[in-house]
Amino acid sequence: MGKGAMDFDGSVPRGSANVENWTVADVMDFLETCRSKLGNKVEQYKQVVAENDVDGEVLLDMTDEQLQRLGIGSFGHRVFLLKRIQFLRPGSSMQVGYGGAPSTSSYGGAPSTSSSANSSNA
Protein backbone atom coordinates (compact mmCIF):
# COMPACT_ATOMS: atom_id res chain seq x y z
CA MET A 1 0.00 0.00 0.00
CA GLY A 2 1.23 3.55 -0.68
CA LYS A 3 2.57 5.77 2.04
CA GLY A 4 -0.73 7.47 2.82
CA ALA A 5 -3.60 5.22 1.80
CA MET A 6 -5.63 3.71 4.59
CA ASP A 7 -7.65 0.56 5.07
CA PHE A 8 -11.38 0.99 5.73
CA ASP A 9 -11.77 -1.70 8.34
CA GLY A 10 -12.20 0.98 11.01
CA SER A 11 -8.78 0.34 12.55
CA VAL A 12 -7.18 3.52 11.17
CA PRO A 13 -8.46 6.75 12.72
CA ARG A 14 -9.71 9.39 10.33
CA GLY A 15 -7.17 12.15 9.85
CA SER A 16 -4.15 9.93 10.48
CA ALA A 17 -3.04 10.34 6.86
CA ASN A 18 -2.86 13.61 4.96
CA VAL A 19 -4.99 12.72 1.95
CA GLU A 20 -4.13 15.98 0.17
CA ASN A 21 -0.56 14.66 -0.13
CA TRP A 22 -1.54 11.28 -1.56
CA THR A 23 0.12 10.34 -4.83
CA VAL A 24 -1.69 8.71 -7.75
CA ALA A 25 -0.38 5.38 -6.40
CA ASP A 26 -1.97 6.11 -3.00
CA VAL A 27 -5.32 6.80 -4.67
CA MET A 28 -4.98 3.51 -6.53
CA ASP A 29 -4.34 1.81 -3.18
CA PHE A 30 -7.45 3.51 -1.79
CA LEU A 31 -9.46 2.01 -4.65
CA GLU A 32 -7.99 -1.39 -3.88
CA THR A 33 -9.41 -1.15 -0.33
CA CYS A 34 -12.83 -0.80 -1.98
CA ARG A 35 -12.55 -4.06 -3.96
CA SER A 36 -15.14 -5.87 -1.83
CA LYS A 37 -17.78 -3.44 -3.11
CA LEU A 38 -16.39 -2.55 -6.55
CA GLY A 39 -15.27 -6.04 -7.56
CA ASN A 40 -13.19 -6.45 -10.71
CA LYS A 41 -14.04 -2.89 -11.79
CA VAL A 42 -11.28 -1.76 -9.41
CA GLU A 43 -8.69 -2.53 -12.09
CA GLN A 44 -10.50 -0.32 -14.61
CA TYR A 45 -10.93 2.47 -12.06
CA LYS A 46 -7.25 2.30 -11.08
CA GLN A 47 -6.27 2.65 -14.74
CA VAL A 48 -8.54 5.70 -15.08
CA VAL A 49 -6.96 7.24 -11.98
CA ALA A 50 -3.48 6.72 -13.39
CA GLU A 51 -4.38 8.03 -16.87
CA ASN A 52 -5.98 11.16 -15.41
CA ASP A 53 -3.42 11.94 -12.68
CA VAL A 54 -5.95 11.74 -9.86
CA ASP A 55 -3.95 12.35 -6.71
CA GLY A 56 -5.25 12.98 -3.19
CA GLU A 57 -5.97 16.66 -3.72
CA VAL A 58 -8.01 15.91 -6.85
CA LEU A 59 -9.75 12.94 -5.18
CA LEU A 60 -11.03 15.08 -2.32
CA ASP A 61 -12.76 17.42 -4.80
CA MET A 62 -14.38 14.73 -6.95
CA THR A 63 -18.10 15.00 -7.68
CA ASP A 64 -20.62 12.53 -9.02
CA GLU A 65 -20.48 14.20 -12.44
CA GLN A 66 -16.69 14.01 -12.53
CA LEU A 67 -16.66 10.35 -11.55
CA GLN A 68 -19.15 9.67 -14.34
CA ARG A 69 -17.03 11.61 -16.86
CA LEU A 70 -14.04 9.50 -15.83
CA GLY A 71 -15.99 6.41 -16.88
CA ILE A 72 -17.38 5.18 -13.57
CA GLY A 73 -20.77 4.41 -15.03
CA SER A 74 -22.30 2.44 -12.17
CA PHE A 75 -24.47 4.71 -10.04
CA GLY A 76 -23.94 2.42 -7.05
CA HIS A 77 -20.17 2.55 -7.41
CA ARG A 78 -20.22 6.35 -7.64
CA VAL A 79 -22.36 6.64 -4.51
CA PHE A 80 -20.07 4.25 -2.67
CA LEU A 81 -16.93 6.14 -3.75
CA LEU A 82 -18.43 9.52 -2.91
CA LYS A 83 -19.24 8.31 0.60
CA ARG A 84 -15.68 7.09 1.03
CA ILE A 85 -14.28 10.35 -0.35
CA GLN A 86 -16.47 12.35 2.04
CA PHE A 87 -15.09 10.25 4.88
CA LEU A 88 -11.54 11.19 3.85
CA ARG A 89 -12.13 14.94 3.82
CA PRO A 90 -10.49 16.89 6.63
CA GLY A 91 -12.97 17.86 9.31
CA SER A 92 -15.54 15.37 8.06
CA SER A 93 -18.31 14.98 10.62
CA MET A 94 -19.31 11.60 9.25
CA GLN A 95 -19.35 8.69 11.63
CA VAL A 96 -18.02 5.23 10.86
CA GLY A 97 -20.75 2.65 10.39
CA TYR A 98 -20.56 -1.09 9.85
CA GLY A 99 -17.33 -2.34 8.33
CA GLY A 100 -15.77 1.11 8.60
CA ALA A 101 -18.10 2.61 6.01
CA PRO A 102 -19.42 6.10 6.61
CA SER A 103 -22.94 5.99 7.99
CA THR A 104 -24.61 8.69 5.94
CA SER A 105 -26.66 8.76 2.78
CA SER A 106 -25.89 12.39 1.94
CA TYR A 107 -23.41 12.52 -0.89
CA GLY A 108 -24.70 15.22 -3.21
CA GLY A 109 -25.61 12.79 -5.99
CA ALA A 110 -29.16 11.70 -6.68
CA PRO A 111 -32.25 13.42 -5.29
CA SER A 112 -33.53 12.23 -1.96
CA THR A 113 -36.42 9.79 -1.98
CA SER A 114 -37.34 10.31 1.66
CA SER A 115 -40.75 11.63 2.51
CA SER A 116 -39.38 14.00 5.17
CA ALA A 117 -38.63 16.63 2.51
CA ASN A 118 -42.28 16.74 1.56
CA SER A 119 -43.65 16.65 5.07
CA SER A 120 -42.32 20.12 5.90
CA ASN A 121 -44.83 21.64 3.46
CA ALA A 122 -47.79 20.30 5.43
XYZ file of C-alpha atoms in Angstrom:
122
model
C 0.000 0.000 0.000
C 1.231 3.549 -0.683
C 2.575 5.771 2.038
C -0.730 7.468 2.817
C -3.600 5.217 1.803
C -5.629 3.709 4.594
C -7.651 0.558 5.066
C -11.375 0.994 5.728
C -11.775 -1.695 8.344
C -12.199 0.979 11.011
C -8.778 0.344 12.551
C -7.176 3.517 11.174
C -8.456 6.748 12.723
C -9.712 9.390 10.331
C -7.170 12.149 9.851
C -4.146 9.927 10.477
C -3.037 10.337 6.862
C -2.861 13.613 4.962
C -4.985 12.717 1.948
C -4.130 15.981 0.166
C -0.561 14.664 -0.125
C -1.536 11.284 -1.561
C 0.118 10.338 -4.829
C -1.691 8.712 -7.751
C -0.383 5.377 -6.398
C -1.967 6.108 -3.004
C -5.319 6.805 -4.674
C -4.981 3.512 -6.529
C -4.342 1.808 -3.176
C -7.448 3.515 -1.790
C -9.465 2.010 -4.654
C -7.990 -1.389 -3.879
C -9.409 -1.146 -0.334
C -12.834 -0.802 -1.984
C -12.550 -4.060 -3.963
C -15.145 -5.874 -1.834
C -17.781 -3.442 -3.110
C -16.392 -2.549 -6.549
C -15.268 -6.041 -7.559
C -13.193 -6.450 -10.713
C -14.041 -2.891 -11.793
C -11.278 -1.761 -9.408
C -8.687 -2.533 -12.088
C -10.500 -0.323 -14.615
C -10.925 2.475 -12.063
C -7.255 2.301 -11.080
C -6.272 2.649 -14.743
C -8.538 5.700 -15.083
C -6.960 7.244 -11.976
C -3.482 6.722 -13.394
C -4.380 8.026 -16.870
C -5.976 11.165 -15.408
C -3.423 11.944 -12.684
C -5.954 11.736 -9.864
C -3.950 12.350 -6.711
C -5.250 12.978 -3.192
C -5.967 16.658 -3.725
C -8.008 15.908 -6.854
C -9.748 12.940 -5.185
C -11.034 15.084 -2.322
C -12.762 17.423 -4.796
C -14.379 14.728 -6.951
C -18.101 15.004 -7.676
C -20.622 12.534 -9.025
C -20.480 14.195 -12.437
C -16.688 14.015 -12.532
C -16.661 10.347 -11.555
C -19.150 9.672 -14.336
C -17.032 11.613 -16.856
C -14.039 9.502 -15.832
C -15.994 6.413 -16.875
C -17.378 5.183 -13.570
C -20.771 4.409 -15.031
C -22.298 2.444 -12.169
C -24.467 4.709 -10.040
C -23.943 2.423 -7.050
C -20.174 2.550 -7.414
C -20.220 6.348 -7.640
C -22.357 6.644 -4.512
C -20.066 4.251 -2.673
C -16.932 6.135 -3.748
C -18.431 9.523 -2.911
C -19.239 8.311 0.601
C -15.683 7.086 1.031
C -14.280 10.345 -0.347
C -16.471 12.350 2.036
C -15.093 10.252 4.883
C -11.536 11.191 3.846
C -12.126 14.940 3.815
C -10.487 16.891 6.627
C -12.968 17.857 9.312
C -15.543 15.368 8.062
C -18.311 14.981 10.625
C -19.314 11.598 9.252
C -19.349 8.688 11.631
C -18.015 5.233 10.863
C -20.747 2.649 10.390
C -20.562 -1.095 9.848
C -17.325 -2.338 8.332
C -15.765 1.113 8.605
C -18.097 2.606 6.013
C -19.419 6.105 6.607
C -22.945 5.988 7.991
C -24.608 8.687 5.937
C -26.657 8.765 2.781
C -25.894 12.388 1.942
C -23.413 12.519 -0.888
C -24.703 15.224 -3.205
C -25.608 12.786 -5.989
C -29.158 11.699 -6.680
C -32.246 13.415 -5.286
C -33.525 12.228 -1.959
C -36.425 9.794 -1.981
C -37.337 10.314 1.657
C -40.750 11.631 2.506
C -39.379 14.000 5.166
C -38.626 16.633 2.511
C -42.277 16.743 1.555
C -43.652 16.654 5.072
C -42.317 20.124 5.899
C -44.826 21.635 3.464
C -47.794 20.298 5.427
